[in-house]
Short mmCIF file of C-alpha atoms in Angstrom, two decimals:
data_model
loop_
_atom_site.label_atom_id
_atom_site.label_comp_id
_atom_site.label_asym_id
_atom_site.label_seq_id
_atom_site.Cartn_x
_atom_site.Cartn_y
_atom_site.Cartn_z
CA UNK F 1 174.86 65.13 108.95
CA UNK F 2 174.98 68.79 110.01
CA UNK F 3 171.88 70.86 109.37
CA UNK F 4 171.89 73.75 106.93
CA UNK F 5 172.76 77.14 108.45
CA UNK F 6 169.96 79.63 107.74
CA UNK F 7 171.13 82.59 109.84
CA UNK F 8 174.61 83.33 111.17
CA UNK F 9 175.03 86.36 113.45
CA UNK F 10 178.67 87.34 113.98
CA UNK F 11 180.00 89.89 116.50
CA UNK F 12 176.86 92.02 116.35
CA UNK F 13 177.05 95.40 118.09
CA UNK F 14 174.04 97.71 118.25
CA UNK F 15 174.51 100.96 120.18
CA UNK F 16 172.13 103.79 121.03
CA UNK F 17 173.63 107.28 121.06
CA UNK F 18 171.58 109.09 123.69
CA UNK F 19 172.01 112.56 125.21
CA UNK F 20 173.21 110.94 128.48
CA UNK F 21 175.78 108.73 126.76
CA UNK F 22 176.21 105.65 124.59
CA UNK F 23 174.14 102.54 125.41
CA UNK F 24 175.73 99.26 124.21
CA UNK F 25 172.37 97.43 123.99
CA UNK F 26 173.88 94.53 122.00
CA UNK F 27 177.61 94.10 122.46
CA UNK F 28 179.50 91.47 120.43
CA UNK F 29 176.71 88.87 120.10
CA UNK F 30 177.20 85.77 117.91
CA UNK F 31 174.94 82.77 117.30
CA UNK F 32 173.79 80.42 114.54
CA UNK F 33 170.31 79.25 113.54
CA UNK F 34 170.01 75.97 111.63
CA UNK F 35 167.13 74.84 109.43
CA UNK F 36 164.21 73.52 111.49
CA UNK F 37 165.88 74.49 114.79
CA UNK F 38 164.49 76.58 117.65
CA UNK F 39 166.96 78.94 119.32
CA UNK F 40 165.92 80.35 122.70
CA UNK F 41 167.34 83.72 123.79
CA UNK F 42 166.75 84.26 127.52
CA UNK F 43 167.65 86.81 130.16
CA UNK F 44 166.22 89.51 132.39
CA UNK F 45 164.49 92.60 131.02
CA UNK F 46 166.98 95.03 129.53
CA UNK F 47 169.62 92.45 128.61
CA UNK F 48 169.37 93.10 124.84
CA UNK F 49 167.09 90.29 123.64
CA UNK F 50 164.57 92.44 121.75
CA UNK F 51 167.22 94.76 120.33
CA UNK F 52 168.98 91.69 118.91
CA UNK F 53 165.79 90.64 117.12
CA UNK F 54 165.12 94.18 115.84
CA UNK F 55 168.70 94.32 114.55
CA UNK F 56 168.12 91.12 112.54
CA UNK F 57 164.96 92.67 111.07
CA UNK F 58 166.80 95.98 110.44
CA UNK F 59 164.13 97.81 112.46
CA UNK F 60 166.49 99.74 114.77
CA UNK F 61 165.35 103.39 114.83
CA UNK F 62 168.10 105.58 113.37
CA UNK F 63 168.90 107.84 115.15
CA UNK F 64 169.53 107.15 118.02
CA UNK F 65 170.25 103.47 117.30
CA UNK F 66 172.93 102.12 114.99
CA UNK F 67 174.45 98.74 114.12
CA UNK F 68 178.08 99.70 114.58
CA UNK F 69 179.73 96.35 113.88
CA UNK F 70 179.13 92.72 112.96
CA UNK F 71 177.41 90.63 110.33
CA UNK F 72 173.90 89.16 110.04
CA UNK F 73 174.32 86.50 107.35
CA UNK F 74 171.09 85.14 105.85
CA UNK F 75 172.09 82.33 103.46
CA UNK F 76 175.49 84.02 103.26
CA UNK F 77 174.14 87.50 102.39
CA UNK F 78 174.87 90.21 104.96
CA UNK F 79 171.64 91.96 105.97
CA UNK F 80 173.64 94.79 107.59
CA UNK F 81 175.20 95.85 104.27
CA UNK F 82 172.17 94.98 102.12
CA UNK F 83 170.25 97.89 100.54
CA UNK F 84 167.00 98.60 102.38
CA UNK F 85 165.02 97.82 99.22
CA UNK F 86 166.25 94.19 99.34
CA UNK F 87 165.81 94.00 103.13
CA UNK F 88 162.13 94.93 102.73
CA UNK F 89 161.71 92.03 100.28
CA UNK F 90 163.12 89.59 102.87
CA UNK F 91 161.46 91.13 105.94
CA UNK F 92 157.94 89.78 106.38
CA UNK F 93 158.45 87.19 103.66
CA UNK F 94 161.57 85.12 104.46
CA UNK F 95 162.08 86.40 108.01
CA UNK F 96 158.98 87.32 110.02
CA UNK F 97 158.50 88.55 113.57
CA UNK F 98 155.80 88.28 116.21
CA UNK F 99 156.09 91.45 118.30
CA UNK F 100 155.64 91.68 122.06
CA UNK F 101 152.32 93.49 122.34
CA UNK F 102 149.67 92.48 119.78
CA UNK F 103 147.33 95.31 120.81
CA UNK F 104 149.96 97.95 120.03
CA UNK F 105 151.42 96.10 117.03
CA UNK F 106 148.08 95.70 115.23
CA UNK F 107 146.63 98.80 113.59
CA UNK F 108 143.37 99.64 115.43
CA UNK F 109 141.68 101.29 112.40
CA UNK F 110 142.06 98.32 110.01
CA UNK F 111 140.35 94.94 110.09
CA UNK F 112 142.69 92.05 110.90
CA UNK F 113 142.03 90.68 107.41
CA UNK F 114 143.38 93.91 105.90
CA UNK F 115 146.58 93.57 107.89
CA UNK F 116 147.22 89.92 106.93
CA UNK F 117 146.26 90.49 103.28
CA UNK F 118 148.67 93.44 102.99
CA UNK F 119 151.77 91.25 103.40
CA UNK F 120 150.38 88.74 100.89
CA UNK F 121 149.78 91.51 98.36
CA UNK F 122 153.25 93.00 98.85
CA UNK F 123 155.35 89.81 99.03
CA UNK F 124 153.43 87.21 97.06
CA UNK F 125 151.63 89.38 94.54
CA UNK F 126 148.17 88.09 95.47
CA UNK F 127 145.39 90.35 94.29
CA UNK F 128 143.67 92.28 97.05
CA UNK F 129 140.72 94.62 96.89
CA UNK F 130 140.65 97.94 95.03
CA UNK F 131 138.95 101.18 95.93
CA UNK F 132 135.97 100.00 93.87
CA UNK F 133 135.14 97.22 96.35
CA UNK F 134 136.47 98.92 99.49
CA UNK F 135 133.01 99.04 101.07
CA UNK F 136 131.83 95.68 99.76
CA UNK F 137 132.52 92.86 102.22
CA UNK F 138 131.50 90.18 99.70
CA UNK F 139 133.87 91.42 97.00
CA UNK F 140 136.65 91.95 99.55
CA UNK F 141 136.39 88.40 100.91
CA UNK F 142 136.46 86.99 97.40
CA UNK F 143 139.95 88.31 96.55
CA UNK F 144 142.88 85.83 96.64
CA UNK F 145 144.70 87.76 99.40
CA UNK F 146 141.64 87.76 101.66
CA UNK F 147 140.90 84.10 100.99
CA UNK F 148 144.47 83.30 102.07
CA UNK F 149 144.08 85.56 105.15
CA UNK F 150 140.95 83.61 106.11
CA UNK F 151 142.84 80.33 105.66
CA UNK F 152 145.63 81.59 107.94
CA UNK F 153 143.14 82.46 110.71
CA UNK F 154 141.71 78.96 110.41
CA UNK F 155 145.23 77.48 110.51
CA UNK F 156 146.04 79.24 113.80
CA UNK F 157 142.85 77.93 115.40
CA UNK F 158 140.56 80.97 115.39
CA UNK F 159 136.90 79.79 115.28
CA UNK F 160 134.60 81.11 112.56
CA UNK F 161 137.47 82.70 110.55
CA UNK F 162 135.14 84.02 107.80
CA UNK F 163 133.59 86.40 110.38
CA UNK F 164 136.70 87.03 112.47
CA UNK F 165 138.69 88.19 109.45
CA UNK F 166 136.35 91.23 109.38
CA UNK F 167 136.96 92.07 113.06
CA UNK F 168 139.00 95.00 114.34
CA UNK F 169 141.73 94.24 116.93
CA UNK F 170 139.68 95.67 119.84
CA UNK F 171 136.92 93.15 119.09
CA UNK F 172 139.21 90.22 119.90
CA UNK F 173 140.59 88.76 123.11
CA UNK F 174 144.32 88.81 123.93
CA UNK F 175 144.76 85.20 122.86
CA UNK F 176 143.00 85.80 119.55
CA UNK F 177 145.07 88.92 118.83
CA UNK F 178 148.22 86.89 119.47
CA UNK F 179 146.97 84.26 117.01
CA UNK F 180 146.36 87.02 114.45
CA UNK F 181 149.96 88.15 114.91
CA UNK F 182 151.14 84.58 114.31
CA UNK F 183 148.89 84.29 111.24
CA UNK F 184 150.32 87.54 109.88
CA UNK F 185 153.90 86.39 110.50
CA UNK F 186 153.23 82.96 108.97
CA UNK F 187 151.21 84.16 105.96
CA UNK F 188 154.17 84.11 103.54
CA UNK F 189 155.65 80.82 104.87
CA UNK F 190 158.87 82.35 106.29
CA UNK F 191 162.08 80.40 106.80
CA UNK F 192 162.70 82.12 110.14
CA UNK F 193 160.07 83.16 112.68
CA UNK F 194 161.21 85.52 115.45
CA UNK F 195 158.84 85.31 118.43
CA UNK F 196 159.55 88.18 120.83
CA UNK F 197 157.82 87.42 124.16
CA UNK F 198 154.96 85.95 122.12
CA UNK F 199 153.21 84.37 125.14
CA UNK F 200 154.09 86.77 127.98
CA UNK F 201 150.70 88.51 128.33
CA UNK F 202 148.64 85.34 127.98
CA UNK F 203 147.19 83.05 130.64
CA UNK F 204 148.73 79.61 131.07
CA UNK F 205 146.08 77.72 129.06
CA UNK F 206 146.30 80.05 126.04
CA UNK F 207 150.09 80.09 126.37
CA UNK F 208 150.20 76.29 126.06
CA UNK F 209 147.93 76.45 123.00
CA UNK F 210 150.14 79.07 121.30
CA UNK F 211 153.31 77.03 121.98
CA UNK F 212 151.69 73.89 120.60
CA UNK F 213 150.59 75.87 117.55
CA UNK F 214 154.13 77.15 116.94
CA UNK F 215 155.56 73.62 117.24
CA UNK F 216 152.95 72.32 114.81
CA UNK F 217 153.72 75.08 112.29
CA UNK F 218 157.45 74.39 112.63
CA UNK F 219 156.87 70.69 111.86
CA UNK F 220 154.51 71.48 109.01
CA UNK F 221 156.62 74.12 107.24
CA UNK F 222 160.13 73.15 108.41
CA UNK F 223 160.86 76.69 109.56
CA UNK F 224 163.37 77.86 112.16
CA UNK F 225 162.29 79.81 115.26
CA UNK F 226 164.13 82.37 117.37
CA UNK F 227 162.23 82.39 120.67
CA UNK F 228 162.92 85.45 122.82
CA UNK F 229 161.63 85.20 126.39
CA UNK F 230 162.46 85.41 130.07
CA UNK F 231 160.23 82.40 130.77
CA UNK F 232 162.50 79.38 131.17
CA UNK F 233 159.53 76.99 131.18
CA UNK F 234 158.68 78.12 127.65
CA UNK F 235 162.29 77.64 126.56
CA UNK F 236 162.40 74.13 128.07
CA UNK F 237 159.29 73.25 126.06
CA UNK F 238 160.46 74.67 122.72
CA UNK F 239 164.20 75.26 122.33
CA UNK F 240 166.95 73.07 120.86
CA UNK F 241 169.74 75.51 121.73
CA UNK F 242 169.79 78.40 124.22
CA UNK F 243 171.72 81.67 124.38
CA UNK F 244 171.69 83.31 127.83
CA UNK F 245 172.17 87.10 127.64
CA UNK F 246 173.21 89.60 130.30
CA UNK F 247 173.97 93.32 129.84
CA UNK F 248 174.03 93.04 126.06
CA UNK F 249 176.33 90.01 125.90
CA UNK F 250 175.87 86.26 125.58
CA UNK F 251 177.23 84.65 128.76
CA UNK F 252 176.36 81.01 127.99
CA UNK F 253 175.43 79.37 124.69
CA UNK F 254 174.79 75.65 124.32
CA UNK F 255 172.11 72.99 123.87
CA UNK F 256 168.93 73.15 125.95
CA UNK F 257 169.80 69.78 127.49
CA UNK F 258 173.16 71.04 128.79
CA UNK F 259 171.69 74.29 130.11
CA UNK F 260 169.01 72.59 132.19
CA UNK F 261 171.10 69.62 133.35
CA UNK F 262 174.41 71.36 134.01
CA UNK F 263 174.41 75.20 134.00
CA UNK F 264 177.98 76.49 134.21
CA UNK F 265 177.60 80.28 134.37
CA UNK F 266 176.52 81.66 137.78
CA UNK F 267 173.88 83.82 136.09
CA UNK F 268 172.35 80.81 134.30
CA UNK F 269 172.48 78.86 137.57
CA UNK F 270 170.68 81.71 139.37
CA UNK F 271 167.94 81.94 136.74
CA UNK F 272 167.26 78.21 136.86
CA UNK F 273 167.30 77.89 140.65
CA UNK F 274 164.98 80.87 141.22
CA UNK F 275 162.09 78.86 139.73
CA UNK F 276 159.85 76.92 142.16
CA UNK F 277 159.95 73.15 141.63
CA UNK F 278 157.22 70.65 142.46
CA UNK F 279 159.79 68.04 143.52
CA UNK F 280 161.43 70.27 146.16
CA UNK F 281 161.88 68.34 149.39
CA UNK F 282 161.50 71.33 151.71
CA UNK F 283 158.40 73.18 150.63
CA UNK F 284 158.97 76.06 153.08
CA UNK F 285 162.60 76.59 152.02
CA UNK F 286 163.33 80.00 150.47
CA UNK F 287 164.22 80.03 146.79
CA UNK F 288 167.72 81.23 145.83
CA UNK F 289 167.69 84.72 144.32
CA UNK F 290 170.11 86.73 142.19
CA UNK F 291 171.13 89.59 144.44
CA UNK F 292 171.14 93.19 143.24
CA UNK F 293 169.78 94.74 140.06
CA UNK F 294 170.66 94.78 136.37
CA UNK F 295 173.30 97.54 135.97
CA UNK F 296 172.50 100.82 134.23
CA UNK F 297 173.64 100.70 130.58
CA UNK F 298 175.18 104.15 131.12
CA UNK F 299 177.36 102.88 133.97
CA UNK F 300 178.34 99.26 133.40
CA UNK F 301 180.78 97.66 135.87
CA UNK F 302 184.45 97.26 135.03
CA UNK F 303 185.46 93.66 134.30
CA UNK F 304 182.73 91.03 134.17
CA UNK F 305 179.37 92.80 133.92
CA UNK F 306 177.78 90.26 136.28
CA UNK F 307 180.41 90.30 139.05
CA UNK F 308 178.56 92.70 141.47
CA UNK F 309 175.71 90.12 141.68
CA UNK F 310 177.78 86.92 141.40
CA UNK F 311 178.35 84.51 144.30
CA UNK F 312 181.36 83.05 142.47
CA UNK F 313 183.19 86.29 141.65
CA UNK F 314 186.92 86.66 142.27
CA UNK F 315 189.37 89.55 141.99
CA UNK F 316 189.99 88.81 138.31
CA UNK F 317 186.27 89.27 137.60
CA UNK F 318 186.44 92.83 138.98
CA UNK F 319 189.42 93.80 136.82
CA UNK F 320 189.15 91.97 133.50
CA UNK F 321 186.18 91.08 131.31
CA UNK F 322 186.10 87.38 130.33
CA UNK F 323 185.94 86.43 126.64
CA UNK F 324 183.37 84.01 125.26
CA UNK F 325 185.32 80.73 125.28
CA UNK F 326 184.49 77.29 123.93
CA UNK F 327 184.61 74.76 126.78
CA UNK F 328 185.59 71.09 126.70
CA UNK F 329 181.94 69.98 126.38
CA UNK F 330 181.32 72.26 123.38
CA UNK F 331 179.38 75.01 125.13
CA UNK F 332 180.41 78.68 124.86
CA UNK F 333 180.90 80.41 128.20
CA UNK F 334 181.85 83.93 129.32
CA UNK F 335 183.15 83.35 132.86
CA UNK F 336 186.49 83.28 134.72
CA UNK F 337 185.19 80.98 137.47
CA UNK F 338 182.49 78.70 136.01
CA UNK F 339 180.47 76.37 138.21
CA UNK F 340 181.94 72.87 138.19
CA UNK F 341 179.56 71.37 140.73
CA UNK F 342 176.14 72.31 142.08
CA UNK F 343 176.47 75.91 143.24
CA UNK F 344 180.27 75.89 143.71
CA UNK F 345 183.53 76.75 141.98
#
C-alpha cells in the first residue's frame, strides 16, 4: 500500500534577479514527500538546497528572489498561488523549519520561552501572558502557552526546563540552542519538519543526540522530515529517499539504499567516494576527489552543468543538457553517460 503524499514539488524554479544577472538558484526541481518519510537533499554548498526549503516555506526575499515557475502542492493545495494570509497559517503550524544557525535565528532580546510560546499563541490559540504580568515570572510560567513551551524543552532533552525556559539564547550552549530550535519547530506538531543543516555546527556526540531525537519525534508524531545537509553520514542514518542536487538541479533521485549501494551519477559517485572509510584496505591511499569548483551561477557551463568536473563526460555532455530520466531500476537520473560499474561507463 502506497503511503499518503503530503508534499509534491513540481518543476520548481526560483531565480534571483541581481544587478550582475539572473541567478537560477533552483532550476526545475521536483520531488515528493510521503507521510512518515524522511527525504534527504544533499549536495555541495551553493547547489540550491536551502533556497528549495525557503521556497517551500514562501520565505524567499522579494526582490531580488522570485518563484518563477512550478507548484508546491501541500495536500493538493498550491502554496505558490496561495494568499500569504493562508500561507502564514500553515507555516510554523503544519510545516515547520529548523534554520541553519540557531544563534542568528533566535532573537537575542527575548527568552527562549517567549519565542516558543509565540507560535503556540498564534497557531493554537493558547493563552500567553499580557502586559500585566510581563515582569512576573510566576504568572508568565503559569500561562498555557508557557507550560507547553516548558513541556517542549523537556521533550527535546533539555535538563531543568522550568529554569531554562527563562534563559536568553546567549546563556545556552550550541547544542541547547539547537534543541530550542527543534522545540520551537515541533511545538505545534507539524506534519512536515524541514531541517536545514540542523547538526552542522555541533560536535559529533551532540549531533548523534539530535539525530536520535529527530527520529524519536518522527516515530512519536508520524511526521515527515526534509533533511537538508552536505553530510552523507547524517543522510545514511536518517533518510528513506535522497535527492542529490548540483547547480540548482536534481541530478539523482532515488532510495537511500540505491544511492549508497549503486550510485549512477558521477557527481553522486564522487561525493560518496570522497569520504574516508574504516574498511579501506590501503590506509595510505589518497581519497578520490571531485576536481574543480562549483561553477558561478552567473556563468553556468553549456550542456551538462557538471561536465567540466566529470570523469565520465563525453562530447554530448558539452553540447546538450540531459533531462531528468526515469531509469530501469526506478531511480531518476540526469546524465548522458551514467556509471554502470564501479567508477566506469
